[in-house]
Short mmCIF file of C-alpha atoms in Angstrom, two decimals:
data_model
loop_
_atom_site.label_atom_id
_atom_site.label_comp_id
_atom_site.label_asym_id
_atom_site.label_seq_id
_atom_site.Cartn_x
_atom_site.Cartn_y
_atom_site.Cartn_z
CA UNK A 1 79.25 90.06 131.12
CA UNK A 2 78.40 86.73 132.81
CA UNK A 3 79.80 85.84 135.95
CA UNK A 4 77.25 83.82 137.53
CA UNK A 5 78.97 82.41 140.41
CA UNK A 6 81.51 85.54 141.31
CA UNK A 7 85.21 83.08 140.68
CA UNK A 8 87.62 84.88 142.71
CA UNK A 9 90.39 86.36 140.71
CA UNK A 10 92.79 89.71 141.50
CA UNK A 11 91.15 92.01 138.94
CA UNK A 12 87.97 91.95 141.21
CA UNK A 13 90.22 92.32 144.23
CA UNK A 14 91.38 95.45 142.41
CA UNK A 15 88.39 96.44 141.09
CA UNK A 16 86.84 96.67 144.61
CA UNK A 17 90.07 98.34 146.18
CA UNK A 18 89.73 100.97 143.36
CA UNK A 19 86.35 101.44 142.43
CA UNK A 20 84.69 101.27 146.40
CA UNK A 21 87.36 102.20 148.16
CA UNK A 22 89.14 104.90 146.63
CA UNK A 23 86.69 106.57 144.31
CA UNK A 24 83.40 105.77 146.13
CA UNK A 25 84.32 105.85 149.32
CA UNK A 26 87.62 108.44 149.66
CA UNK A 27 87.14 110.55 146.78
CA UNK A 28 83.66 110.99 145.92
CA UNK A 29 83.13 110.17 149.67
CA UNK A 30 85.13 113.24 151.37
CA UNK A 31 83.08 116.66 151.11
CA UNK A 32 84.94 119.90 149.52
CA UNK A 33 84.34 121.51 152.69
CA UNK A 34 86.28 118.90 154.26
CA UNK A 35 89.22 120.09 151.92
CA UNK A 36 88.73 123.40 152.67
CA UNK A 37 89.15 123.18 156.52
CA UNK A 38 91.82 120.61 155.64
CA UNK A 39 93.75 123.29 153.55
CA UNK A 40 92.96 126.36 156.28
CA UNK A 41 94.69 123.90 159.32
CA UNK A 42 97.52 124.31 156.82
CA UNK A 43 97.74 120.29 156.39
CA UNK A 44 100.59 119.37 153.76
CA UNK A 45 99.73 117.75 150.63
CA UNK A 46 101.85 114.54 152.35
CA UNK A 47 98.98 114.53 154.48
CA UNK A 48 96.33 114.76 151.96
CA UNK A 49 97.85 112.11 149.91
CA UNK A 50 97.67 109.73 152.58
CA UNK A 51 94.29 110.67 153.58
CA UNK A 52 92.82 110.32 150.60
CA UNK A 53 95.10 107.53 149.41
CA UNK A 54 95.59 109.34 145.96
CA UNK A 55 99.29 108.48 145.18
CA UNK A 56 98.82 104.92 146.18
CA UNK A 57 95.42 103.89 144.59
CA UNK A 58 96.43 106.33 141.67
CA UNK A 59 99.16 103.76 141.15
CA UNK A 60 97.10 100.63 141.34
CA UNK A 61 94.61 102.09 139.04
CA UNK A 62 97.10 102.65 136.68
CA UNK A 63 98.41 98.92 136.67
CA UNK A 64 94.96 97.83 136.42
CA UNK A 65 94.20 98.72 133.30
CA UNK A 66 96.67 96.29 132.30
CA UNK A 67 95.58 94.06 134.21
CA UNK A 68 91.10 94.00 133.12
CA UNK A 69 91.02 92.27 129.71
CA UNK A 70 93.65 89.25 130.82
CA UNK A 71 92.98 89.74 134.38
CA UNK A 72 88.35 88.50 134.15
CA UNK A 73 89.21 86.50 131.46
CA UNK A 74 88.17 82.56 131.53
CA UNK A 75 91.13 81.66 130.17
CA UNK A 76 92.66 81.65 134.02
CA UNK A 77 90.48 79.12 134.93
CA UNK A 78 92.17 76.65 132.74
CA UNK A 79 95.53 75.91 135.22
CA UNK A 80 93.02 76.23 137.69
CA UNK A 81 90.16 73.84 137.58
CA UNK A 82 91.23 70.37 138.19
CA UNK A 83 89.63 68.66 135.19
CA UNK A 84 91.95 70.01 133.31
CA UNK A 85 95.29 69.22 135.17
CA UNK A 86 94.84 65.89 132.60
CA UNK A 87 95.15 67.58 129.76
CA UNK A 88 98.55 67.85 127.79
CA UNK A 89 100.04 71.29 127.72
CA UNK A 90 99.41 72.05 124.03
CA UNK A 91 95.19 70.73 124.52
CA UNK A 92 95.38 73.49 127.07
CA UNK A 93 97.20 75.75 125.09
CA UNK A 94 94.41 75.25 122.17
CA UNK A 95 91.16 75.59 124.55
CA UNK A 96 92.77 79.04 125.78
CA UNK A 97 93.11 80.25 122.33
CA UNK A 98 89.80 79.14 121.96
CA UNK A 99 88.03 80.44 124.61
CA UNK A 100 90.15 83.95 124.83
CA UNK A 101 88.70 84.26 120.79
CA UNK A 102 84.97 84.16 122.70
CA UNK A 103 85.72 86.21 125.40
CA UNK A 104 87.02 88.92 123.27
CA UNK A 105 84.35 88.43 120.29
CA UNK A 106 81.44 88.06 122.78
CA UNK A 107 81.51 90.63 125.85
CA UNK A 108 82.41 94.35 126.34
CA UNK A 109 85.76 94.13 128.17
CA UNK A 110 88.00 95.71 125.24
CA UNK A 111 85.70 98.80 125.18
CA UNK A 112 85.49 99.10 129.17
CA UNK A 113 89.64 98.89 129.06
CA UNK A 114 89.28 101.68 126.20
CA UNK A 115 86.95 103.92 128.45
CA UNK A 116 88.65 103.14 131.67
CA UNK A 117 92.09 104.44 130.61
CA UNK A 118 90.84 107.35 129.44
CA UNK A 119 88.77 108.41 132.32
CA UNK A 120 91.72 107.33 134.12
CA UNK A 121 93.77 110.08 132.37
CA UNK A 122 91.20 112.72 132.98
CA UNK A 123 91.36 111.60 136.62
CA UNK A 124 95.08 111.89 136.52
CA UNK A 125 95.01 115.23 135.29
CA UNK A 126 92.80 116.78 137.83
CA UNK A 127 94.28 115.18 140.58
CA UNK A 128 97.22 116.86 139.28
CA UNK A 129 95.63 120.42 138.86
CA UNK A 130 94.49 119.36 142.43
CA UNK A 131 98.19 119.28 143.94
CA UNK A 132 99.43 121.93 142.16
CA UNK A 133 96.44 124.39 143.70
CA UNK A 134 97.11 122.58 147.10
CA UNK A 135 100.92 123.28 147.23
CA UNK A 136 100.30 127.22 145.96
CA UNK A 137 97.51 127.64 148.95
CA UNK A 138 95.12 128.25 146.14
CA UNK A 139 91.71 129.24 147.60
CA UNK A 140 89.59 128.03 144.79
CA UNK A 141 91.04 124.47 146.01
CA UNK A 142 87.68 123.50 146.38
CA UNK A 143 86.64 124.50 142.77
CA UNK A 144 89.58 121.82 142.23
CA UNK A 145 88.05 119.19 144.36
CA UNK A 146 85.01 119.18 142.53
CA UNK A 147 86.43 118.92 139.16
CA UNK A 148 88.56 115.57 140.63
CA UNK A 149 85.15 114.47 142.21
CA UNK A 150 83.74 114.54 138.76
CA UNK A 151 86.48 112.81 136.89
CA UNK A 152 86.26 110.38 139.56
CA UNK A 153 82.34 109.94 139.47
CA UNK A 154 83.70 109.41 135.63
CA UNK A 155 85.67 106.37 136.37
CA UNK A 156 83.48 105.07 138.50
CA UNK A 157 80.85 105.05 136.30
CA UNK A 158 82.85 102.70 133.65
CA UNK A 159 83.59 100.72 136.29
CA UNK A 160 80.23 99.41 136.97
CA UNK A 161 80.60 97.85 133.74
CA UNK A 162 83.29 95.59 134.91
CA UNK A 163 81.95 92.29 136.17
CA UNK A 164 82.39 90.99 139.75
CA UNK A 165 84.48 88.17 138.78
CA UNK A 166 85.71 85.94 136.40
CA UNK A 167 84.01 86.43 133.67
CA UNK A 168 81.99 82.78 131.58
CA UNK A 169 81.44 83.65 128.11
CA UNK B 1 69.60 85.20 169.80
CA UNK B 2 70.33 83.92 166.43
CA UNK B 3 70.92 86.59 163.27
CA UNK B 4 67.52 87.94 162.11
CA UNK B 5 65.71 87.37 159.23
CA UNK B 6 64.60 91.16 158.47
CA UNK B 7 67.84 91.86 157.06
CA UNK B 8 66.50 93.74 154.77
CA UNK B 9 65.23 96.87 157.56
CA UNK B 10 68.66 96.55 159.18
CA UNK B 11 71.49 98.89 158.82
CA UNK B 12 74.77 97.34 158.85
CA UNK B 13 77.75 98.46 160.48
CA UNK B 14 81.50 97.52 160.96
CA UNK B 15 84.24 98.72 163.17
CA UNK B 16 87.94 98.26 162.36
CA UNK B 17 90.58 99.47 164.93
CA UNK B 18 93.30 98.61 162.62
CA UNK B 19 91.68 99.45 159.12
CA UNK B 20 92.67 96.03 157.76
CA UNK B 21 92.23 96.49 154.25
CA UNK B 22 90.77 93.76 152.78
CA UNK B 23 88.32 93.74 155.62
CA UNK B 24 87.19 97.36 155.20
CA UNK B 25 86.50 96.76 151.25
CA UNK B 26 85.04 94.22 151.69
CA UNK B 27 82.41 95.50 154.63
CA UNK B 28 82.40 98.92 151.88
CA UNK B 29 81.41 96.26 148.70
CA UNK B 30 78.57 95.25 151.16
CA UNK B 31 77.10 98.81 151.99
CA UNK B 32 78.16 98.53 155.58
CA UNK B 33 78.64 101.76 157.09
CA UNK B 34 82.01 102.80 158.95
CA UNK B 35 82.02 103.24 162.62
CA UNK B 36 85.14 105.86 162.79
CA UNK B 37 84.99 106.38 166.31
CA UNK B 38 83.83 103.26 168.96
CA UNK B 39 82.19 106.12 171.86
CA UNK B 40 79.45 106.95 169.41
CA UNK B 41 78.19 103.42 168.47
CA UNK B 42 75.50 104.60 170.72
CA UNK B 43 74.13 107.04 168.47
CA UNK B 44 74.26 104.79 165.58
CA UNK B 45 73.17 101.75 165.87
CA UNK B 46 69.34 100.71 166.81
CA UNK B 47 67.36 97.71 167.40
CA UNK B 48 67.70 95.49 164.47
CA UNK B 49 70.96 96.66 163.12
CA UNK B 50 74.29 94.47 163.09
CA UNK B 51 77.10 95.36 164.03
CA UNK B 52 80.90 93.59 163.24
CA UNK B 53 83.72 94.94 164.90
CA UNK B 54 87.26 94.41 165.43
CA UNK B 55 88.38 95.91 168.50
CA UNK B 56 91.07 96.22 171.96
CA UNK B 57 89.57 95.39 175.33
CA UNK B 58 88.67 98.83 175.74
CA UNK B 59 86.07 98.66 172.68
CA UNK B 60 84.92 95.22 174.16
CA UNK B 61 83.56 96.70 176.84
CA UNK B 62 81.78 99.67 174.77
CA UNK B 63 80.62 96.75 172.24
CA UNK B 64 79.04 94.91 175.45
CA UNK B 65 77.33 98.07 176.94
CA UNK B 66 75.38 98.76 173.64
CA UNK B 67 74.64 94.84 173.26
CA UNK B 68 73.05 95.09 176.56
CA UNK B 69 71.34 98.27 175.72
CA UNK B 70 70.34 97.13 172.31
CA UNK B 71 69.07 93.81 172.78
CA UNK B 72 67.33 93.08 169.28
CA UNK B 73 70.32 94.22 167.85
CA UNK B 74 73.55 92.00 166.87
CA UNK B 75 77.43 92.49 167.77
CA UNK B 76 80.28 90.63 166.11
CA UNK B 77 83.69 90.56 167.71
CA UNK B 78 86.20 89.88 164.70
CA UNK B 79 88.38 87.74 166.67
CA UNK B 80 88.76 84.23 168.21
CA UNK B 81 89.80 85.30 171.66
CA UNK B 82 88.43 88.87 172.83
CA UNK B 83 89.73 90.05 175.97
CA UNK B 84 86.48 90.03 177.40
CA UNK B 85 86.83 86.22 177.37
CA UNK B 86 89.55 86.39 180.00
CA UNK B 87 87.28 88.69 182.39
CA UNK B 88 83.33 87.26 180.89
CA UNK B 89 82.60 83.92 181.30
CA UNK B 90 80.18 82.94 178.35
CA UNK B 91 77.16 82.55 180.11
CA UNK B 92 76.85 86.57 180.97
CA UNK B 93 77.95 87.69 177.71
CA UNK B 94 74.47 89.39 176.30
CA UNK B 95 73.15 86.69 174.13
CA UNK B 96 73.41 89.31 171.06
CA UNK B 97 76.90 89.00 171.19
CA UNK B 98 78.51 86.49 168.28
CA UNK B 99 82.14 85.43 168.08
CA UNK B 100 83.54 84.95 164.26
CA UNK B 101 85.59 82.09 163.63
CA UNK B 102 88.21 83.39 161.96
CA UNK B 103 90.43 86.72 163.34
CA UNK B 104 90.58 89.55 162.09
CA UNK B 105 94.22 89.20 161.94
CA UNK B 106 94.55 86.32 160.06
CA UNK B 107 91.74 87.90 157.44
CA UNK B 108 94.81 88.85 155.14
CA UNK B 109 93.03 87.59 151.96
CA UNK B 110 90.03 87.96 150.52
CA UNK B 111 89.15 84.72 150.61
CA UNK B 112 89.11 84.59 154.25
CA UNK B 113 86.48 87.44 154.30
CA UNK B 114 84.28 85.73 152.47
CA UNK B 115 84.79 82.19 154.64
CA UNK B 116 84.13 84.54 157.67
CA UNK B 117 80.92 85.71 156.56
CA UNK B 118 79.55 82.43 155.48
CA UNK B 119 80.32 81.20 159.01
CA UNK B 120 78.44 84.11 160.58
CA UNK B 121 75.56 85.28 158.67
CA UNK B 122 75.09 82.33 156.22
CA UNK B 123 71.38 82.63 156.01
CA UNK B 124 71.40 85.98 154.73
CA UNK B 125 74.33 86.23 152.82
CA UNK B 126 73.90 82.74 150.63
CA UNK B 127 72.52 85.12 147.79
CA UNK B 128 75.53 87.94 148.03
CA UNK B 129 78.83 85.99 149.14
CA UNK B 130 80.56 83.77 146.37
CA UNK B 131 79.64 80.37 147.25
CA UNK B 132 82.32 77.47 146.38
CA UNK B 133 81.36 77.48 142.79
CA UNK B 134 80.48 74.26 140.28
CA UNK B 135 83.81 73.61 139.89
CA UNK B 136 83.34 70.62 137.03
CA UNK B 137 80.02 72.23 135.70
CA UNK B 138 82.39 75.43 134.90
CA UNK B 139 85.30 73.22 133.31
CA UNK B 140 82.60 70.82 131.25
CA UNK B 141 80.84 74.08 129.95
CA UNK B 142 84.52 75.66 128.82
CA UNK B 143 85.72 72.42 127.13
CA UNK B 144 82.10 72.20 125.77
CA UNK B 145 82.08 75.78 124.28
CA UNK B 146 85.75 74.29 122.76
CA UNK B 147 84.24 72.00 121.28
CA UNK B 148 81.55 73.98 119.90
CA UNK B 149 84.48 75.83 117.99
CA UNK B 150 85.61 72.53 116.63
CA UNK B 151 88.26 71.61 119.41
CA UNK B 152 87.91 67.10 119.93
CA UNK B 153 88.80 66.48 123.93
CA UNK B 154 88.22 62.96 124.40
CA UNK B 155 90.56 62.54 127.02
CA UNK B 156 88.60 63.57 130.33
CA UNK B 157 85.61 61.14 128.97
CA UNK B 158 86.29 58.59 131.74
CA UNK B 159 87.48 60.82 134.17
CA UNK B 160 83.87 60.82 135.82
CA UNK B 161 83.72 64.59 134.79
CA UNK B 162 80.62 65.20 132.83
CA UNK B 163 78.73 62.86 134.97
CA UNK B 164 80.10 65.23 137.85
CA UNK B 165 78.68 68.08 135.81
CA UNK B 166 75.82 66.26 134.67
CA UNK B 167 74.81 66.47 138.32
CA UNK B 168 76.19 69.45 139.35
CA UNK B 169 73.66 71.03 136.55
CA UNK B 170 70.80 69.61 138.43
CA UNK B 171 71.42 70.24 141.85
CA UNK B 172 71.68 73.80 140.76
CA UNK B 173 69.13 73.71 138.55
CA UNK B 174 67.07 72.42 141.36
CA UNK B 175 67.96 75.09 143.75
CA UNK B 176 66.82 77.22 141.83
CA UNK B 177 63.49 75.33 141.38
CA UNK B 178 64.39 75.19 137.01
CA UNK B 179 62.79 73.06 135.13
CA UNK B 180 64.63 71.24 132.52
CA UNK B 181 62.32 70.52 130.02
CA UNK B 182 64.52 68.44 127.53
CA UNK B 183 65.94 65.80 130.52
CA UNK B 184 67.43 63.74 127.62
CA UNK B 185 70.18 66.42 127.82
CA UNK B 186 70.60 66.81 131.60
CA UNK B 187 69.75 63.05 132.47
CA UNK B 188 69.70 62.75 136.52
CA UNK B 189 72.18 60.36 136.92
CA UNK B 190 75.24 62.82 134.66
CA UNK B 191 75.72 63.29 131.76
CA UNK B 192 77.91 61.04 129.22
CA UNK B 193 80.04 63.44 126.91
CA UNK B 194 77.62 65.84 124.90
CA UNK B 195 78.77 65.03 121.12
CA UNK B 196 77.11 66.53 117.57
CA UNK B 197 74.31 68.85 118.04
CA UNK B 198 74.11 68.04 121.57
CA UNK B 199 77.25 69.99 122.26
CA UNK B 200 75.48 73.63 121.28
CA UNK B 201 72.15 72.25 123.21
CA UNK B 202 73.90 71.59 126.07
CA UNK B 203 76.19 75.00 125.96
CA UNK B 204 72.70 76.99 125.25
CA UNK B 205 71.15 75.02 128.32
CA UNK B 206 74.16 75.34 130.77
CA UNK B 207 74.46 78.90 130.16
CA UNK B 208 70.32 79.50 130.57
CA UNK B 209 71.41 78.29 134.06
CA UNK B 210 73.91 80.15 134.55
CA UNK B 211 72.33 83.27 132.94
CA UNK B 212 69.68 82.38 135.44
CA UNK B 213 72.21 82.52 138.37
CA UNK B 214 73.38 85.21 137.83
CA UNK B 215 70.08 87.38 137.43
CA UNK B 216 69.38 85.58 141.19
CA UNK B 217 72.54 87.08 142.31
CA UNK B 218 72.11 90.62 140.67
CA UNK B 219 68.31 90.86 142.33
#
């Protein structure tokens, strides 16, 4: 998808908070053995959670995958580019139609949302196999990790489809 | 000193004593690597790194002991008024010591960032930071690609924006040393508003450009 000049817009801002930050950097970031100790110093899972950021960024990820197809699309740039401010509301209204017909027909965003939210649910899933061996002391937790680690390599992966901006069709 | 040009041997740190979120994603988006704790800075960085870091007085002071121990390497303080000013004067700050423009504390978008870093390593980062962007290139190209679709827009003709774009086109086209080799399209002085078959020659040529941009920024 073509985003030659990187237009700020919040999906990236998300994109970067979940796909660097949380699954790069936290998740796939933080070593099993790390866990382990973590677990043996008898941490809660309060403090794992917050460590990790799951809850939170679990949460954003979630509402982003509302948020991809409308959130890269051109169509934005519309109220936003100062040309425009000339137009009448309905010439607007038509070159949005327009141009969200092309972004749809013409780049891979639909299928990324498709393959996002489900690696998003696999992700879910394990981090909730995750907590539940945390909270009953399980000592395979680590087995755990790994499983969330590759659910989250998963995600990550669709993500690099995503563009770094808003996308020009 | 000024920023180096061998960016690409450097490794690139950052230093956040608050963990200012947009500020740590973005540093993360840019492969810079954490500095968790200040003391061991020491056994991080070398000669040719840079380092950006947002710190008390107490990390001043560590920040200036490696600047003066690693003099081909480059220190950032993330604010506008480091308690080092109020004991330093300027002139016997190590010379590898930069100031940012904007604070760390006021970095609460992500648009900040991204002003920040043009301001301090502009050079290098021209290729990597989102640059204020074509603005009436991008808006001609969208109404043009409506038009393409059959959509009739006469209303911004004497606005002045397609000559705007018209030039916008070539100063980036020029940047990027492109040659345009139908210049009845793209003529120097703007364009007038594309009409007929000129309106899919001119969406296929803006969006070689733009193609072209953004194979430049993926390199």
């Amino acid at each position: 998808m073509l985003s030659p000049f990187e237009i700020t817009c919040n999906a990236n801002d998300m994109r970067g908070r979940i796909k660097h930050r949380w699954l790069w950097n936290l998740l796939l970031g933080t070593d099993k053995n790390v866990i382990l100790n973590a677990m043996h110093q008898k941490n809660s899972w309060e403090y794992i959670d917050k460590e990790l950021e799951i809850s939170s960024r679990l949460n954003e990820a979630i509402l982003f995958s509302d948020e991809i197809i409308a959130g890269f699309s051109p169509v934005q740039l519309i109220d936003k580019l100062s040309p425009f401010a000339n137009l009448s509301k309905a010439q607007k209204a038509e070159i949005k139609r327009i141009l969200n017909k092309i972004y749809l027909a013409q780049t891979t965003i639909v299928s990324i949302q498709t393959k996002y939210c489900e690696k998003l649910r696999v992700l879910q899933k394990a981090i909730e196999a995750f907590k539940k061996g945390w909270l009953l002391n399980d000592c395979n937790i680590d087995e755990k990790y790994e499983t969330l680690q590759k659910c989250a390599k998963d995600l990550h992966s669709i993500m690099e489809g995503l563009p770094n901006g808003v996308v020009i069709p | 000193m000024g920023l180096k040009l061998e960016w690409q041997i450097m490794t690139n740190y950052y230093y956040d004593k608050d963990d200012i979120e947009n500020i740590t994603i973005f540093f993360e988006e840019h492969d810079f690597i954490s500095i968790d704790d200040l003391s061991d800075i020491a056994l991080s960085v070398t000669d040719g790194d840079i380092v950006f870091a947002h710190t008390d007085a107490e990390g001043e002071e560590i920040i200036i002991q490696a600047a003066e121990k690693f003099t081909k390497a480059d220190f950032v303080f993330m604010s506008r008024e480091p308690s080092i000013l109020n004991i330093n004067i300027n002139s016997l700050w190590p010379a590898n010591i930069h100031i940012c423009k904007y604070p760390a504390h006021n970095l609460n978008n992500y648009e900040r960032v991204k002003l920040f870093f043009d301001n301090i390593v502009q050079r290098k980062w021209q290729l990597l930071i989102p640059q204020e962007y074509p603005k009436d290139l991008v808006a001609a190209y969208l109404l043009l690609i409506a038009e393409r679709e059959g959509l009739v827009v006469n209303e911004l003709d004497n606005t002045g924006l397609w000559k705007d774009a018209g030039k916008q086109f070539n100063e980036e086209a020029k940047k990027r040393n492109i040659i345009i080799e139908d210049d009845t399209l793209i003529p120097s002085e703007g364009w007038n508003h594309p009409n007929g078959d000129n309106i899919s020659k001119c969406v296929a040529l803006i969006r070689s450009l733009f193609e072209e941009i953004e194979g430049v920024r993926k390199k």
